[in-house]
Short mmCIF file of C-alpha atoms and ligand atoms in Angstrom, two decimals:
data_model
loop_
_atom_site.label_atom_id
_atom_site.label_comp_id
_atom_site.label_asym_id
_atom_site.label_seq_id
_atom_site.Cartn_x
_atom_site.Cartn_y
_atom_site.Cartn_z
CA UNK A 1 0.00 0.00 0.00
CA UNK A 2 1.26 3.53 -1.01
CA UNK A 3 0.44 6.18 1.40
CA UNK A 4 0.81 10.12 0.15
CA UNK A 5 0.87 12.93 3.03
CA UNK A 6 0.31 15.82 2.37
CA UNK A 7 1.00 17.75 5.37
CA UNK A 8 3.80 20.98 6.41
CA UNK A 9 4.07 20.73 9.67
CA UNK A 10 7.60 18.32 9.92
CA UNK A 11 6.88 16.27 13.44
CA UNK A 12 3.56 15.47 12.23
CA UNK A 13 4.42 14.24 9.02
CA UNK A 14 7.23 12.38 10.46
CA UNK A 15 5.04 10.65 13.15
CA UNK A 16 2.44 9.85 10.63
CA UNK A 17 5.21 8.30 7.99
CA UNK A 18 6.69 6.58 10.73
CA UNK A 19 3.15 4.63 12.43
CA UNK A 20 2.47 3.88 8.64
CA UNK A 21 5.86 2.37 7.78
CA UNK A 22 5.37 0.16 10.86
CA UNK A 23 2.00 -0.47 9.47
CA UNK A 24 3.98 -2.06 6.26
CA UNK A 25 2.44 0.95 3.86
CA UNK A 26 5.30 2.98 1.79
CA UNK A 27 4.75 6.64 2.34
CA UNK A 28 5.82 9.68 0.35
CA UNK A 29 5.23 12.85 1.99
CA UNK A 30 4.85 16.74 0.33
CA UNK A 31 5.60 19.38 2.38
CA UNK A 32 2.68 21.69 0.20
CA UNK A 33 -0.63 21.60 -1.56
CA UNK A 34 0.52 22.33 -4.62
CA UNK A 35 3.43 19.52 -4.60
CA UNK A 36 0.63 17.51 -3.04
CA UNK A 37 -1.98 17.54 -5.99
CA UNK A 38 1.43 17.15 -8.72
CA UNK A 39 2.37 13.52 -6.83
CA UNK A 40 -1.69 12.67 -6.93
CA UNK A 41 -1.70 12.94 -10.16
CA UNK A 42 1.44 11.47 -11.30
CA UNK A 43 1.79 8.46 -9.09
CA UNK A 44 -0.94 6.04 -8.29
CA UNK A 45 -0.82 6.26 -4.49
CA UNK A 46 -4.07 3.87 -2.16
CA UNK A 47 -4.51 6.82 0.18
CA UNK A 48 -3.79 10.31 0.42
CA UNK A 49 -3.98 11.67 3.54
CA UNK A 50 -4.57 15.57 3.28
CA UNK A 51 -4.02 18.38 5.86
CA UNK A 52 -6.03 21.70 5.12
CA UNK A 53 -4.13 24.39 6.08
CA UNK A 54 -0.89 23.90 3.27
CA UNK A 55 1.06 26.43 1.61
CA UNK A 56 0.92 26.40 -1.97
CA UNK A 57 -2.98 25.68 -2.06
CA UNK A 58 -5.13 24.53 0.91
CA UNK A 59 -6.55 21.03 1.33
CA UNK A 60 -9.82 21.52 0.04
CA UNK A 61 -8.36 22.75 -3.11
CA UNK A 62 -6.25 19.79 -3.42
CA UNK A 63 -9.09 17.60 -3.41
CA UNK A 64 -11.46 19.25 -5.58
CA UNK A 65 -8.75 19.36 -8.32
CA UNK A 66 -7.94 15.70 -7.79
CA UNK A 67 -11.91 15.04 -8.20
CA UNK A 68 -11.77 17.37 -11.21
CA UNK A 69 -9.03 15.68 -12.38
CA UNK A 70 -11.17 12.09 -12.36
CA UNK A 71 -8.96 11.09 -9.94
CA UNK A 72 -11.00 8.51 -7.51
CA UNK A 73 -8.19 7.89 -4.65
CA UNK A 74 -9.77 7.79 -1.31
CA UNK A 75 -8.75 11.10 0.45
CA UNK A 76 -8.66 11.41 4.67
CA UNK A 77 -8.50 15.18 5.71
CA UNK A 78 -6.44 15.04 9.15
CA UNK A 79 -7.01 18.46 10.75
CA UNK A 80 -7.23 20.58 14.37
CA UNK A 81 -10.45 22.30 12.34
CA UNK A 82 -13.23 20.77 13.95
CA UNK A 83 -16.60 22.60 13.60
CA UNK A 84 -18.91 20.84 11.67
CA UNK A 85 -18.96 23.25 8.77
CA UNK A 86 -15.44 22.75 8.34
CA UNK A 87 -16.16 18.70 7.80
CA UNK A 88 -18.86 19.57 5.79
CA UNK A 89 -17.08 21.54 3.57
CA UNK A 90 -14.14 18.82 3.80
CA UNK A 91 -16.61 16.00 2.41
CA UNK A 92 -18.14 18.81 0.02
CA UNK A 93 -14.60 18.98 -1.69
CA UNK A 94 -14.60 15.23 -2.45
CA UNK A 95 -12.69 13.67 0.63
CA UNK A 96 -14.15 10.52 1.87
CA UNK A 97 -13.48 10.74 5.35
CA UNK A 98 -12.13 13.02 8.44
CA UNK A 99 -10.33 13.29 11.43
CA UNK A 100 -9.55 15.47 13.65
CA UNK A 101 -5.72 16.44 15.19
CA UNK A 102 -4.88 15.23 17.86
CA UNK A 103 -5.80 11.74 16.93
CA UNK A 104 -4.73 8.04 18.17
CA UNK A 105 -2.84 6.33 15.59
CA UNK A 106 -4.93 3.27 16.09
CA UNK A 107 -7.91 5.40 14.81
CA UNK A 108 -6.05 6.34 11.88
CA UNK A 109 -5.09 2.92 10.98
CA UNK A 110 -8.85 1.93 11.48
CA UNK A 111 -9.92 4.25 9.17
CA UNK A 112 -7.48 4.04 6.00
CA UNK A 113 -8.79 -0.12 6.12
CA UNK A 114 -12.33 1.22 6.08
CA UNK A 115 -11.14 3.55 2.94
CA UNK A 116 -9.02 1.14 1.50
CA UNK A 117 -11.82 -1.84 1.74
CA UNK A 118 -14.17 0.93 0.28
CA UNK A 119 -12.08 1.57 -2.39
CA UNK A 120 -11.31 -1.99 -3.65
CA UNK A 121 -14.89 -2.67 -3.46
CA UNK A 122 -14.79 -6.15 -1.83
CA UNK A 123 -17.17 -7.77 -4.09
CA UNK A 124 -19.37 -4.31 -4.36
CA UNK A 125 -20.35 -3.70 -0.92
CA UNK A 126 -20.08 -7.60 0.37
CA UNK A 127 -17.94 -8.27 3.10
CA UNK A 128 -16.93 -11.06 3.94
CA UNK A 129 -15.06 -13.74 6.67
CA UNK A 130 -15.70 -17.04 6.68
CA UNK A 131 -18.56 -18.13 5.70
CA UNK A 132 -20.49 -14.49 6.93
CA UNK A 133 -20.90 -12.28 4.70
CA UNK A 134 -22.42 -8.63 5.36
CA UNK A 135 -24.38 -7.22 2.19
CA UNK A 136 -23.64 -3.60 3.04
CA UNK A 137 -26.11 -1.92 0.45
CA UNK A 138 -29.28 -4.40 1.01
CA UNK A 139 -28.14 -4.76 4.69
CA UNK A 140 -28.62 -8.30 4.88
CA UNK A 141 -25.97 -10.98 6.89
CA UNK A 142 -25.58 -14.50 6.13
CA UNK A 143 -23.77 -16.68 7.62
CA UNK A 144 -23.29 -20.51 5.91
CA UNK A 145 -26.37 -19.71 3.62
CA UNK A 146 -29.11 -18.99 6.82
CA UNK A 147 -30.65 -15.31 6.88
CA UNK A 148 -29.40 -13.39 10.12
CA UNK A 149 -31.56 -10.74 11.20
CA UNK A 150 -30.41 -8.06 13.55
CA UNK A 151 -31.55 -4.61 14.53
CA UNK A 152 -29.96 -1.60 12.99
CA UNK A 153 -27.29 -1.41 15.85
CA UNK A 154 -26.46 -4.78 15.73
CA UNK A 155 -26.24 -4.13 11.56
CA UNK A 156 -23.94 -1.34 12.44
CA UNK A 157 -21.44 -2.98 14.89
CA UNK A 158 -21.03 -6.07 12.89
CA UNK A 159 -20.59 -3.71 9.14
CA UNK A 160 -17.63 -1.94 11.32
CA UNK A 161 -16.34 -5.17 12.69
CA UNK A 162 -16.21 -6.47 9.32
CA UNK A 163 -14.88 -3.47 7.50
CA UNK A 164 -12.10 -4.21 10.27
CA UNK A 165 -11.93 -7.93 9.53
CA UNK A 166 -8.73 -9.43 11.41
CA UNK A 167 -7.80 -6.21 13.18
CA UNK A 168 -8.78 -5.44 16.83
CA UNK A 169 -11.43 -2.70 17.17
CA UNK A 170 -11.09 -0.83 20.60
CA UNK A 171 -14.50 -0.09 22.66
CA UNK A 172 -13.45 3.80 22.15
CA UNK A 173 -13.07 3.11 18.43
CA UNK A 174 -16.58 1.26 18.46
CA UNK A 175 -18.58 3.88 20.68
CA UNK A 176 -16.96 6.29 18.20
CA UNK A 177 -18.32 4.68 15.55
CA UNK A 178 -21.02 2.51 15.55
CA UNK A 179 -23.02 5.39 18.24
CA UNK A 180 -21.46 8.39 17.57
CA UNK A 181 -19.85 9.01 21.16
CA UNK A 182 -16.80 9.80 22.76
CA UNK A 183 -16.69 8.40 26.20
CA UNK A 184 -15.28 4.65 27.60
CA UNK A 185 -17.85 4.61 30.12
CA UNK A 186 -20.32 2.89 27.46
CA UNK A 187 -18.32 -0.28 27.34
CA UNK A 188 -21.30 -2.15 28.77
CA UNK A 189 -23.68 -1.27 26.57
CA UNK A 190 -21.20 -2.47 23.41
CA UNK A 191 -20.33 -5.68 25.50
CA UNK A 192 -24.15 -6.05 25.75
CA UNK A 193 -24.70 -5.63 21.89
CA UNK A 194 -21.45 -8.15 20.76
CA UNK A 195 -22.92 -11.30 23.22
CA UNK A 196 -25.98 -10.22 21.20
CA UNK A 197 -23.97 -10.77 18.18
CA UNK A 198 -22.51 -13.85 19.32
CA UNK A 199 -26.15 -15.40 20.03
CA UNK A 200 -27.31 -14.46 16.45
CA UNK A 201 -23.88 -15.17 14.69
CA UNK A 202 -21.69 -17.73 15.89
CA UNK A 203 -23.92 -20.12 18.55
CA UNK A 204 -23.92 -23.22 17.04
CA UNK A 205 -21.23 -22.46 15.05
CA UNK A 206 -17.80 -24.93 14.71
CA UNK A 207 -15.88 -21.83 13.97
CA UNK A 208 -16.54 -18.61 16.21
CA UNK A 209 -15.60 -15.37 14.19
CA UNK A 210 -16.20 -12.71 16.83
CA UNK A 211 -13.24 -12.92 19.29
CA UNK A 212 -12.66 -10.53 22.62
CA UNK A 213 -9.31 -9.62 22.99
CA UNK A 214 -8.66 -8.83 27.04
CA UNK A 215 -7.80 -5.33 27.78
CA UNK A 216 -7.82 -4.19 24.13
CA UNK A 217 -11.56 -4.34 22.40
CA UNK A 218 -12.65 -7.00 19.59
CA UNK A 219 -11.90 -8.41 16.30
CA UNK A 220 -13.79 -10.48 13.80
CA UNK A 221 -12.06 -12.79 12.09
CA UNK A 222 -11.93 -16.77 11.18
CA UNK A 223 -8.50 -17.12 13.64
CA UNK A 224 -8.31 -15.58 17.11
CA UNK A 225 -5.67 -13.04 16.79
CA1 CA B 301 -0.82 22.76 8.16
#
C-alpha cells in the first residue's frame, strides 16, 4: 500500500510516515498543496492523507482538483479544524473521510482499512469472513447460507467489525463509531450488543468469528488473533 501525506508541519508528518511504515504501507510525503496535488496525479498512491491548512494551495483545493481531475483515490482530511462546517465543507470537496488532530494512531489505521476496503470494493459492498458475509447496500448478513436478522445497531457494529476484519477494534473506536460518542464509560452497553452478536452469529457455530481480545476491544475474524 502507497500512502501520500500531504501535510507541512515536519513532526507530524514524520510521526504519521513513521506509524504507517510500521503499518507495512510505503509513504511519500509533500511538504505543500501544490506539490501535493502534482504527486496525486502522477503516481498512483491507495490513500492520500490531506491536511487543510498547506502552503501552496489549501486542502480543500487539493481535493477538488484531484476530483476534477477524475482522480478517484480515497482522500482522509487530518485536521485541528473541527466545527462541523469545516467537515462539511471537507466531504463537500470530495474527501471521503475526516479526522480530527490530535488523533490516536490506532484510529487512523482503522480508518485508512475502512477507505481502503471501500475503495477496492470487496465484491461491491459484500464483506466477507468465513462463511459471513455482510451485504452492506441491502443490509442483509448471512452466515453458511441462513438469513441473520439483527436490529440496525447490531447491523452497524457487525458492518464496522467487518470493514475491520482481522484487526482489533477498541471499545473507544466502536462507541466512536457505531453510536457516535466519545466516552469509555459505554463499554457495557457495546459488550451487551457483541454477546448479542454472538447469540445471532456464531452459537452453534464450529468456527466462532467474533473474538474478545482482554484489555484491548474485539476483532472479527476466522483465527483468534
Ligand atoms: Ca498545516
Amino acid at each position: 500500500m502507497h500512502a501520500l501525506i500531504v501535510e507541512d508541519e515536519e513532526k507530524i508528518a514524520n510521526f504519521i510516515a513513521r506509524g504507517l511504515r510500521e503499518a507495512s504501507y510505503e509513504t511519500v510525503i509533500a511538504r505543500r498543496g501544490d506539490e501535493g496535488l502534482d504527486l496525486a496525479l502522477s503516481e498512483p498512491f491507495d490513500i492520500v492523507l490531506l491536511d487543510l491548512m498547506l502552503p501552496g494551495m489549501g486542502g480543500l483545493d487539493v481535493t477538488r482538483e484531484l476530483r476534477r481531475a477524475g482522480n478517484k483515490v480515497p482522500v482522509l482530511i487530518l485536521t485541528a479544524r473541527d466545527t462541523v462546517a469545516d467537515k462539511v465543507a471537507g466531504l463537500d470537496s470530495g474527501a471521503d473521510d475526516y479526522l480530527t488532530k490530535p488523533f490516536a494512531f490506532e484510529e487512523l489505521l482503522a480508518r485508512i482499512r475502512v477507505l481502503l476496503r471501500r475503495a477496492n470494493g470487496e465484491g461491491s459492498f459484500l464483506l466477507t469472513v468465513a462463511d459471513l458475509t455482510v451485504d452492506q447496500k441491502r443490509r442483509r448478513v448471512e452466515r453458511a447460507g441462513r438469513e441473520i436478522r439483527l436490529s440496525n445497531r447490531e447491523f452497524a457494529l457487525l458492518e464496522y467489525l467487518a470493514l475491520n476484519r482481522d484487526c482489533i477494534v477498541t471499545r473507544t473506536l466502536i462507541a466512536n463509531h457505531v453510536w457516535g460518542i466519545d466516552f469509555d464509560t459505554f463499554t457495557n452497553t457495546i459488550d451487551v450488543y457483541v454477546s448479542y452478536l454472538r447469540d445471532k452469529i456464531d452459537a452453534g457455530e464450529g468456527t466462532k468469528l467474533i473474538h474478545t481480545v482482554r484489555g484491548r476491544g474485539y476483532c472479527l475474524s476466522e483465527k483468534a488473533p
